Amino acid sequence: MGLTVTTGAAHADGCYTWGRSLASGATGEDVRQLQIRLAGYPGYGAVLGLDGSFGPATRSALIRFQQAYGLSADGVAGPQTFNLLYALQDDDCTPVNFSYAELNNCNGDWSGGAVSASTARFNALVSMWKLQALRHALGDQSIRITSGFRSYACNSAVGGASNSRHLYGDGVDMGSGPHSLCRLAQQARNHGFAQILGPGYPDHNDHVHVGAAGGWSAPSCGI
């Protein structure tokens, strides 16, 4: 996708507007909002905490994000970084290439899972920002989502594992096309997914599952 990034003052945004530059040592809700959007840039095998405290991990994630989009990689979130984030998000705070509906074909209110509906919906939002990072790393080509949030009833109906991350809202299944399953699984290691299950793992030869907890296993892909 083409993004126009301006270098002037950051403008008001329909989802969230940052009112100050953020750098190491900053704390607050504005830092947490930044961390949500940087969740896909923690580095290989890492997960970025969403604690509202701008520490070394947040700075490193920000630098990776800035590098990924060709910005000045100074580890400071200022107008250029914020304007890029505004361009990357819709007014409901989801990244432009993913939607709540895409991550929930179970019900309309996110209820009936292992966590509250609001928590499940928030977990899905964080997953979407990780997916946006994965999508950009794979050349901004589409990612085919085949399953997202499930209530216990929806999970049982499809034979999901009793402790599935889908019940928490952060479990996402991806199908092949345009990327191979192994390409998806291998690249996902860089984007904040604590769980990656794919080809070679039982019942995962036709999709790649990512989640916020669990571990990696996709033996056919070298994972």
Coordinates of N, CA and C in Angstrom, one line a residue:
M1 N 0.8 -1.2 0.0 CA 0.0 0.0 0.0 C 0.9 1.2 0.0
G2 N 0.4 2.3 -0.6 CA 1.2 3.5 -0.6 C 0.8 4.4 0.6
L3 N 1.8 4.9 1.3 CA 1.5 5.7 2.4 C 2.2 7.1 2.2
T4 N 1.5 8.1 2.5 CA 2.1 9.4 2.4 C 2.4 9.9 3.8
V5 N 3.6 10.1 4.2 CA 4.0 10.5 5.5 C 4.5 11.9 5.5
T6 N 3.8 12.8 6.3 CA 4.3 14.2 6.3 C 5.2 14.4 7.5
T7 N 6.0 15.4 7.4 CA 7.0 15.6 8.5 C 6.6 16.8 9.4
G8 N 5.5 17.4 9.2 CA 5.1 18.5 10.0 C 4.4 18.0 11.3
A9 N 3.7 18.9 11.9 CA 3.0 18.5 13.2 C 2.0 17.4 12.9
A10 N 2.0 16.4 13.9 CA 1.1 15.3 13.8 C -0.4 15.9 13.9
H11 N -1.2 15.3 13.1 CA -2.6 15.8 13.0 C -3.5 15.0 13.9
A12 N -4.7 15.5 14.2 CA -5.7 14.8 15.0 C -6.2 13.5 14.2
D13 N -6.4 12.5 14.9 CA -6.8 11.2 14.3 C -8.1 10.7 14.9
G14 N -8.9 10.0 14.1 CA -10.2 9.5 14.5 C -10.1 8.4 15.6
C15 N -9.0 7.7 15.7 CA -8.8 6.6 16.6 C -8.1 7.1 17.9
Y16 N -6.9 7.6 17.8 CA -6.1 8.1 18.9 C -5.2 9.1 18.4
T17 N -5.0 10.2 19.2 CA -4.1 11.3 18.8 C -3.1 11.4 19.9
W18 N -1.8 11.3 19.5 CA -0.7 11.6 20.5 C -0.4 13.1 20.6
G19 N -0.2 13.5 21.8 CA 0.0 15.0 22.1 C 1.4 15.4 22.4
R20 N 2.3 14.4 22.4 CA 3.7 14.7 22.7 C 4.6 13.7 22.1
S21 N 5.9 14.1 21.9 CA 6.8 13.1 21.5 C 7.2 12.1 22.6
L22 N 7.5 10.9 22.3 CA 7.8 9.9 23.3 C 9.2 9.3 23.1
A23 N 9.9 9.2 24.2 CA 11.2 8.7 24.1 C 11.5 7.9 25.4
S24 N 12.7 7.3 25.5 CA 13.0 6.5 26.7 C 12.8 7.2 28.0
G25 N 12.1 6.5 28.9 CA 11.8 7.1 30.2 C 10.3 7.6 30.3
A26 N 9.7 7.8 29.2 CA 8.3 8.3 29.2 C 7.4 7.2 29.8
T27 N 6.3 7.6 30.4 CA 5.3 6.6 30.9 C 3.9 7.2 30.7
G28 N 2.9 6.4 30.6 CA 1.6 6.8 30.4 C 0.8 6.0 29.4
E29 N -0.5 6.4 29.3 CA -1.4 5.7 28.3 C -0.9 6.0 26.9
D30 N -0.3 7.1 26.6 CA 0.1 7.4 25.3 C 1.3 6.4 24.9
V31 N 2.1 6.0 25.9 CA 3.1 5.0 25.6 C 2.5 3.7 25.4
R32 N 1.5 3.3 26.1 CA 0.8 2.0 25.9 C 0.2 2.0 24.6
Q33 N -0.4 3.0 24.1 CA -1.0 3.1 22.8 C 0.0 2.9 21.7
L34 N 1.2 3.5 21.9 CA 2.3 3.3 21.0 C 2.7 1.8 21.0
Q35 N 2.8 1.2 22.2 CA 3.3 -0.2 22.3 C 2.3 -1.1 21.6
I36 N 1.1 -0.9 21.7 CA 0.1 -1.7 21.0 C 0.4 -1.8 19.5
R37 N 0.7 -0.6 18.9 CA 1.0 -0.5 17.5 C 2.4 -1.0 17.1
L38 N 3.3 -1.1 18.1 CA 4.6 -1.7 17.9 C 4.7 -3.1 18.2
A39 N 3.6 -3.8 18.6 CA 3.6 -5.1 19.1 C 4.2 -6.1 18.1
G40 N 4.2 -5.8 16.8 CA 4.7 -6.7 15.8 C 6.2 -6.5 15.5
Y41 N 6.9 -5.6 16.3 CA 8.3 -5.3 16.0 C 9.2 -5.6 17.3
P42 N 9.0 -6.6 18.0 CA 9.8 -6.9 19.2 C 11.1 -7.5 19.0
G43 N 11.3 -8.0 17.8 CA 12.5 -8.8 17.5 C 12.3 -10.3 17.5
Y44 N 13.2 -11.0 17.0 CA 13.1 -12.5 16.9 C 12.8 -13.1 18.2
G45 N 11.7 -13.8 18.3 CA 11.3 -14.6 19.5 C 10.9 -13.8 20.7
A46 N 10.7 -12.5 20.5 CA 10.4 -11.7 21.7 C 8.9 -11.2 21.6
V47 N 8.4 -10.8 22.8 CA 7.1 -10.2 22.9 C 7.2 -8.9 23.6
L48 N 6.6 -7.8 23.1 CA 6.7 -6.5 23.6 C 5.6 -6.3 24.7
G49 N 6.1 -5.9 25.9 CA 5.1 -5.7 27.0 C 4.3 -4.4 26.7
L50 N 3.0 -4.4 27.1 CA 2.2 -3.3 26.9 C 1.9 -2.6 28.3
D51 N 3.0 -2.1 28.9 CA 2.9 -1.6 30.2 C 2.9 -0.1 30.4
G52 N 2.9 0.6 29.3 CA 2.9 2.0 29.4 C 4.2 2.6 29.8
S53 N 5.3 1.9 29.8 CA 6.6 2.4 30.2 C 7.6 2.2 29.1
F54 N 8.2 3.3 28.6 CA 9.0 3.4 27.5 C 10.4 3.0 27.9
G55 N 10.7 1.7 27.8 CA 12.0 1.2 28.2 C 12.8 0.7 27.0
P56 N 13.9 0.0 27.2 CA 14.8 -0.4 26.1 C 14.0 -1.3 25.0
A57 N 13.1 -2.1 25.4 CA 12.4 -3.0 24.5 C 11.5 -2.2 23.6
T58 N 10.9 -1.2 24.2 CA 10.0 -0.3 23.4 C 10.8 0.5 22.4
R59 N 12.0 1.0 22.8 CA 12.8 1.8 21.9 C 13.3 0.9 20.8
S60 N 13.7 -0.3 21.1 CA 14.2 -1.2 20.0 C 13.1 -1.5 19.0
A61 N 11.9 -1.7 19.6 CA 10.7 -2.0 18.7 C 10.4 -0.8 17.8
L62 N 10.5 0.4 18.4 CA 10.2 1.6 17.6 C 11.3 1.7 16.5
I63 N 12.5 1.5 16.8 CA 13.6 1.6 15.8 C 13.3 0.6 14.7
R64 N 12.9 -0.6 15.0 CA 12.6 -1.6 13.9 C 11.4 -1.1 13.1
F65 N 10.4 -0.6 13.7 CA 9.3 0.0 13.0 C 9.7 1.1 12.1
Q66 N 10.5 2.0 12.6 CA 10.9 3.1 11.8 C 11.8 2.7 10.6
Q67 N 12.7 1.7 10.8 CA 13.5 1.2 9.8 C 12.6 0.5 8.7
A68 N 11.6 -0.2 9.2 CA 10.7 -1.0 8.2 C 10.0 -0.1 7.2
Y69 N 9.8 1.2 7.7 CA 9.1 2.1 6.8 C 9.9 3.2 6.3
G70 N 11.2 3.1 6.5 CA 12.2 4.1 5.9 C 12.2 5.4 6.6
L71 N 11.8 5.5 7.9 CA 11.8 6.7 8.6 C 13.2 6.8 9.3
S72 N 13.5 8.0 9.8 CA 14.7 8.2 10.6 C 14.6 7.4 11.8
A73 N 15.5 6.4 12.0 CA 15.4 5.4 13.1 C 16.1 5.9 14.3
D74 N 15.5 6.9 15.0 CA 16.1 7.5 16.1 C 15.6 7.0 17.5
G75 N 14.6 6.1 17.4 CA 14.0 5.6 18.7 C 13.2 6.6 19.4
V76 N 12.8 7.7 18.8 CA 11.9 8.7 19.4 C 10.7 8.7 18.5
A77 N 9.5 8.6 19.2 CA 8.2 8.7 18.5 C 7.8 10.2 18.4
G78 N 7.9 10.8 17.2 CA 7.5 12.2 17.0 C 6.5 12.3 15.9
P79 N 6.3 13.5 15.4 CA 5.3 13.7 14.3 C 5.4 12.7 13.1
Q80 N 6.6 12.4 12.7 CA 6.7 11.6 11.5 C 6.3 10.1 11.8
T81 N 6.6 9.6 13.0 CA 6.2 8.3 13.4 C 4.7 8.3 13.6
F82 N 4.2 9.3 14.3 CA 2.7 9.3 14.6 C 1.9 9.5 13.3
N83 N 2.4 10.3 12.3 CA 1.6 10.4 11.1 C 1.6 9.1 10.3
L84 N 2.7 8.4 10.4 CA 2.7 7.1 9.8 C 1.7 6.1 10.4
L85 N 1.6 6.1 11.8 CA 0.7 5.3 12.5 C -0.8 5.7 12.2
Y86 N -1.0 7.1 12.0 CA -2.4 7.5 11.7 C -2.7 7.0 10.3
A87 N -1.8 6.9 9.4 CA -2.0 6.4 8.0 C -2.2 4.9 8.1
L88 N -1.7 4.2 9.1 CA -1.8 2.8 9.1 C -3.1 2.3 9.9
Q89 N -3.8 3.2 10.5 CA -4.9 2.7 11.3 C -6.2 3.3 10.8
D90 N -7.3 2.6 11.0 CA -8.7 3.1 10.8 C -9.2 3.7 12.0
D91 N -10.4 4.3 11.9 CA -10.9 5.1 13.1 C -11.3 4.2 14.3
D92 N -11.4 2.9 14.0 CA -11.7 2.0 15.2 C -10.4 1.4 15.8
C93 N -9.3 2.0 15.4 CA -7.9 1.6 15.9 C -7.4 0.3 15.3
T94 N -8.1 -0.4 14.4 CA -7.6 -1.5 13.8 C -6.6 -1.1 12.7
P95 N -5.6 -1.9 12.4 CA -4.7 -1.5 11.2 C -5.5 -1.6 9.9
V96 N -5.1 -0.8 9.0 CA -6.0 -0.7 7.7 C -6.2 -2.0 7.0
N97 N -5.3 -2.9 7.1 CA -5.5 -4.2 6.3 C -6.2 -5.3 7.1
F98 N -6.7 -5.0 8.3 CA -7.4 -6.1 9.0 C -8.6 -5.5 9.7
S99 N -9.5 -6.3 10.1 CA -10.7 -5.8 10.8 C -11.2 -6.7 11.9
Y100 N -12.0 -6.2 12.8 CA -12.6 -7.0 13.8 C -13.4 -8.2 13.2
A101 N -14.2 -7.8 12.2 CA -15.0 -8.9 11.6 C -14.2 -10.0 11.0
E102 N -13.0 -9.7 10.5 CA -12.2 -10.7 9.9 C -11.6 -11.7 11.0
L103 N -11.5 -11.2 12.2 CA -11.0 -12.0 13.3 C -12.0 -12.6 14.2
N104 N -13.3 -12.5 13.8 CA -14.4 -13.1 14.5 C -15.5 -13.5 13.6
N105 N -15.5 -14.7 13.2 CA -16.7 -15.3 12.5 C -17.5 -16.2 13.3
C106 N -17.4 -16.0 14.7 CA -18.1 -16.8 15.6 C -19.4 -16.1 16.1
N107 N -19.2 -14.9 16.6 CA -20.4 -14.1 17.1 C -20.1 -12.6 16.9
G108 N -21.1 -11.8 17.2 CA -20.9 -10.4 17.0 C -20.4 -9.6 18.2
D109 N -20.4 -10.3 19.4 CA -20.1 -9.5 20.6 C -18.9 -10.0 21.4
W110 N -18.1 -11.0 20.9 CA -16.9 -11.5 21.5 C -17.1 -12.1 22.8
S111 N -18.3 -12.6 23.1 CA -18.6 -13.2 24.3 C -18.5 -14.8 24.3
G112 N -18.4 -15.4 25.5 CA -18.5 -16.8 25.5 C -17.1 -17.5 25.5
G113 N -16.0 -16.8 25.5 CA -14.7 -17.4 25.5 C -14.1 -17.5 26.9
A114 N -12.8 -17.6 26.9 CA -12.1 -17.8 28.2 C -11.9 -16.5 28.9
V115 N -12.1 -15.4 28.3 CA -11.9 -14.1 28.9 C -13.1 -13.2 28.6
S116 N -13.2 -12.1 29.3 CA -14.3 -11.2 29.0 C -14.4 -10.8 27.5
A117 N -15.5 -10.4 27.1 CA -15.6 -9.9 25.7 C -14.7 -8.8 25.4
S118 N -14.6 -7.8 26.3 CA -13.7 -6.7 26.0 C -12.3 -7.1 26.0
T119 N -11.8 -8.1 26.8 CA -10.5 -8.5 26.8 C -10.2 -9.3 25.5
A120 N -11.1 -10.1 25.1 CA -11.0 -10.9 23.8 C -10.8 -9.9 22.6
R121 N -11.6 -8.9 22.6 CA -11.6 -7.9 21.5 C -10.3 -7.2 21.5
F122 N -9.8 -6.8 22.7 CA -8.5 -6.1 22.8 C -7.4 -7.0 22.4
N123 N -7.4 -8.3 22.8 CA -6.4 -9.2 22.4 C -6.3 -9.4 20.9
A124 N -7.5 -9.4 20.2 CA -7.6 -9.5 18.8 C -7.0 -8.2 18.1
L125 N -7.2 -7.1 18.8 CA -6.6 -5.8 18.2 C -5.1 -5.9 18.2
V126 N -4.5 -6.4 19.3 CA -3.0 -6.5 19.4 C -2.6 -7.5 18.3
S127 N -3.3 -8.6 18.2 CA -2.9 -9.6 17.1 C -2.9 -9.0 15.8
M128 N -3.9 -8.1 15.5 CA -4.0 -7.5 14.2 C -2.8 -6.6 13.9
W129 N -2.3 -5.9 14.9 CA -1.1 -5.1 14.7 C 0.1 -5.9 14.5
K130 N 0.2 -7.1 15.1 CA 1.3 -8.0 14.8 C 1.1 -8.5 13.4
L131 N -0.1 -8.8 13.0 CA -0.3 -9.3 11.6 C 0.0 -8.2 10.6
Q132 N -0.2 -6.9 10.9 CA 0.1 -5.8 10.0 C 1.6 -5.8 9.8
A133 N 2.4 -6.0 10.9 CA 3.8 -6.0 10.8 C 4.3 -7.2 9.9
L134 N 3.7 -8.3 10.1 CA 4.0 -9.5 9.3 C 3.7 -9.3 7.9
R135 N 2.5 -8.7 7.6 CA 2.1 -8.4 6.2 C 3.1 -7.4 5.5
H136 N 3.5 -6.4 6.3 CA 4.5 -5.5 5.7 C 5.8 -6.1 5.4
A137 N 6.3 -7.0 6.3 CA 7.5 -7.7 6.1 C 7.5 -8.6 4.9
L138 N 6.3 -9.1 4.6 CA 6.1 -10.0 3.4 C 5.7 -9.3 2.2
G139 N 6.1 -8.0 2.1 CA 5.9 -7.2 0.9 C 4.6 -6.6 0.7
D140 N 3.8 -6.4 1.8 CA 2.5 -5.8 1.8 C 1.5 -6.6 0.9
Q141 N 1.7 -7.9 0.8 CA 0.7 -8.7 0.1 C -0.3 -9.2 1.2
S142 N -1.4 -9.6 0.7 CA -2.5 -10.0 1.6 C -2.2 -11.2 2.4
I143 N -2.7 -11.3 3.6 CA -2.7 -12.5 4.4 C -4.1 -13.1 4.6
R144 N -4.2 -14.4 4.3 CA -5.6 -14.9 4.3 C -5.9 -15.5 5.7
I145 N -6.8 -14.9 6.4 CA -7.2 -15.3 7.7 C -8.4 -16.3 7.6
T146 N -8.2 -17.5 8.3 CA -9.2 -18.5 8.2 C -10.0 -18.7 9.5
S147 N -9.4 -18.2 10.6 CA -10.1 -18.3 11.9 C -9.5 -17.4 12.9
G148 N -10.4 -16.9 13.8 CA -9.9 -16.0 14.8 C -10.6 -16.3 16.1
F149 N -11.2 -15.4 16.8 CA -11.9 -15.6 18.1 C -12.9 -16.7 18.0
R150 N -13.0 -17.5 19.0 CA -14.0 -18.5 19.1 C -14.6 -18.5 20.6
S151 N -15.9 -18.6 20.7 CA -16.4 -18.9 22.0 C -16.2 -20.4 22.3
Y152 N -16.5 -20.8 23.5 CA -16.4 -22.3 23.8 C -17.3 -23.1 22.8
A153 N -18.4 -22.6 22.6 CA -19.4 -23.3 21.7 C -18.8 -23.4 20.3
C154 N -18.3 -22.2 19.8 CA -17.7 -22.2 18.4 C -16.5 -23.1 18.4
N155 N -15.7 -23.1 19.4 CA -14.4 -23.9 19.4 C -14.8 -25.4 19.4
S156 N -15.8 -25.7 20.2 CA -16.2 -27.2 20.3 C -16.7 -27.6 18.9
A157 N -17.5 -26.7 18.2 CA -18.1 -27.1 17.0 C -17.0 -27.4 15.9
V158 N -15.9 -26.8 16.0 CA -14.8 -27.1 15.0 C -13.8 -28.0 15.5
G159 N -13.9 -28.5 16.7 CA -13.0 -29.5 17.2 C -11.7 -28.9 17.7
G160 N -11.8 -27.6 18.1 CA -10.6 -26.9 18.6 C -10.1 -27.5 19.9
A161 N -8.8 -27.2 20.2 CA -8.2 -27.7 21.5 C -8.9 -27.0 22.7
S162 N -9.0 -27.7 23.8 CA -9.8 -27.2 24.9 C -9.1 -25.9 25.5
N163 N -7.8 -25.8 25.3 CA -7.1 -24.6 25.8 C -6.7 -23.7 24.7
S164 N -7.4 -23.7 23.6 CA -7.0 -22.9 22.4 C -6.9 -21.5 22.6
R165 N -5.9 -20.8 22.0 CA -5.8 -19.4 22.1 C -6.9 -18.6 21.4
H166 N -7.6 -19.3 20.6 CA -8.8 -18.7 19.9 C -9.8 -18.3 21.0
L167 N -9.9 -19.0 22.1 CA -10.8 -18.7 23.2 C -10.5 -17.4 23.9
Y168 N -9.2 -16.9 23.7 CA -8.8 -15.7 24.3 C -8.8 -14.5 23.4
G169 N -9.1 -14.8 22.1 CA -9.1 -13.7 21.2 C -7.9 -13.4 20.4
D170 N -6.7 -14.0 20.9 CA -5.5 -13.7 20.2 C -5.0 -14.8 19.3
G171 N -5.7 -15.9 19.2 CA -5.4 -17.0 18.3 C -5.9 -16.6 16.9
V172 N -5.0 -16.8 15.9 CA -5.4 -16.5 14.5 C -4.8 -17.6 13.6
D173 N -5.7 -18.1 12.7 CA -5.2 -19.1 11.7 C -5.1 -18.4 10.4
M174 N -4.0 -18.8 9.7 CA -3.7 -18.2 8.4 C -3.6 -19.4 7.3
G175 N -4.2 -19.1 6.2 CA -4.1 -20.1 5.1 C -3.1 -19.7 4.1
S176 N -2.7 -20.6 3.2 CA -1.7 -20.3 2.2 C -2.3 -19.4 1.1
G177 N -1.4 -18.7 0.4 CA -1.8 -17.8 -0.7 C -2.0 -16.4 -0.2
P178 N -1.2 -15.5 -0.7 CA -0.1 -15.7 -1.7 C 1.1 -16.3 -1.2
H179 N 1.2 -16.4 0.2 CA 2.4 -16.9 0.8 C 2.3 -18.4 1.1
S180 N 3.4 -19.1 1.1 CA 3.3 -20.5 1.5 C 3.2 -20.5 3.0
L181 N 2.6 -21.6 3.6 CA 2.5 -21.8 5.0 C 3.8 -21.6 5.7
C182 N 4.9 -22.2 5.2 CA 6.2 -22.2 5.8 C 6.7 -20.7 5.8
R183 N 6.5 -20.0 4.8 CA 6.9 -18.6 4.7 C 6.2 -17.8 5.8
L184 N 4.9 -18.0 6.0 CA 4.2 -17.4 7.1 C 4.7 -17.7 8.4
A185 N 4.9 -19.0 8.7 CA 5.4 -19.5 10.0 C 6.8 -19.0 10.3
Q186 N 7.6 -19.0 9.3 CA 9.0 -18.6 9.5 C 9.1 -17.1 9.8
Q187 N 8.4 -16.3 9.1 CA 8.4 -14.8 9.3 C 7.7 -14.4 10.6
A188 N 6.7 -15.2 11.0 CA 6.0 -14.8 12.2 C 6.9 -14.8 13.4
R189 N 8.0 -15.5 13.4 CA 8.9 -15.6 14.5 C 9.4 -14.2 14.9
N190 N 9.4 -13.3 14.0 CA 9.9 -11.9 14.2 C 8.9 -10.9 14.7
H191 N 7.6 -11.3 14.8 CA 6.6 -10.4 15.0 C 5.7 -10.5 16.2
G192 N 6.3 -11.0 17.3 CA 5.6 -11.0 18.6 C 4.7 -12.1 18.9
F193 N 4.7 -13.2 18.1 CA 3.8 -14.3 18.4 C 4.5 -15.3 19.3
A194 N 4.0 -15.5 20.5 CA 4.6 -16.5 21.4 C 4.3 -17.9 21.0
Q195 N 3.2 -18.1 20.2 CA 2.8 -19.4 19.7 C 2.7 -19.4 18.2
I196 N 3.4 -20.4 17.6 CA 3.3 -20.6 16.2 C 3.2 -22.1 16.0
L197 N 2.1 -22.5 15.4 CA 1.9 -23.9 15.1 C 1.6 -24.1 13.6
G198 N 2.4 -25.0 12.9 CA 2.2 -25.1 11.5 C 2.5 -26.4 10.9
P199 N 2.8 -26.5 9.6 CA 3.1 -27.8 9.0 C 4.0 -28.7 9.8
G200 N 3.6 -30.0 10.0 CA 4.4 -30.9 10.7 C 3.9 -31.1 12.1
Y201 N 3.1 -30.1 12.6 CA 2.5 -30.2 13.9 C 1.1 -30.8 13.7
P202 N 0.7 -31.7 14.6 CA -0.6 -32.4 14.4 C -1.8 -31.5 14.0
D203 N -2.5 -31.8 13.0 CA -3.7 -31.1 12.5 C -3.4 -29.7 12.0
H204 N -2.1 -29.4 11.7 CA -1.8 -28.0 11.2 C -1.1 -28.0 9.9
N205 N -1.3 -29.0 9.1 CA -0.6 -29.1 7.8 C -1.3 -28.2 6.8
D206 N -2.5 -27.7 7.1 CA -3.3 -26.9 6.1 C -3.4 -25.5 6.5
H207 N -2.8 -25.1 7.7 CA -2.8 -23.7 8.1 C -1.7 -23.4 9.1
V208 N -1.5 -22.2 9.4 CA -0.5 -21.7 10.4 C -1.3 -21.0 11.5
H209 N -1.1 -21.5 12.7 CA -1.8 -20.8 13.9 C -0.8 -20.0 14.6
V210 N -1.2 -18.8 15.0 CA -0.4 -17.9 15.8 C -1.2 -17.5 17.0
G211 N -0.5 -17.3 18.2 CA -1.2 -16.9 19.4 C -0.3 -16.2 20.3
A212 N -0.8 -15.8 21.5 CA 0.0 -15.0 22.4 C 0.7 -15.8 23.5
A213 N 0.5 -17.1 23.5 CA 1.1 -18.0 24.5 C 1.2 -19.4 24.0
G214 N 2.2 -20.1 24.3 CA 2.2 -21.5 24.0 C 3.5 -22.1 23.5
G215 N 4.1 -21.6 22.5 CA 5.4 -22.2 22.0 C 5.3 -22.4 20.5
W216 N 6.4 -22.7 19.9 CA 6.5 -22.9 18.4 C 6.7 -24.3 18.1
S217 N 6.0 -24.7 17.0 CA 6.2 -26.1 16.4 C 5.6 -26.1 15.0
A218 N 6.5 -26.1 14.1 CA 6.2 -26.3 12.7 C 7.3 -27.1 12.1
P219 N 7.5 -28.3 12.4 CA 8.7 -29.1 12.1 C 9.0 -29.2 10.6
S220 N 7.9 -29.2 9.8 CA 8.1 -29.2 8.3 C 8.7 -27.9 7.8
C221 N 8.7 -26.9 8.6 CA 9.2 -25.6 8.2 C 10.5 -25.2 8.9
G222 N 11.0 -26.2 9.7 CA 12.2 -26.0 10.4 C 12.1 -25.2 11.7
I223 N 10.8 -25.2 12.2 CA 10.5 -24.5 13.4 C 10.1 -25.5 14.5

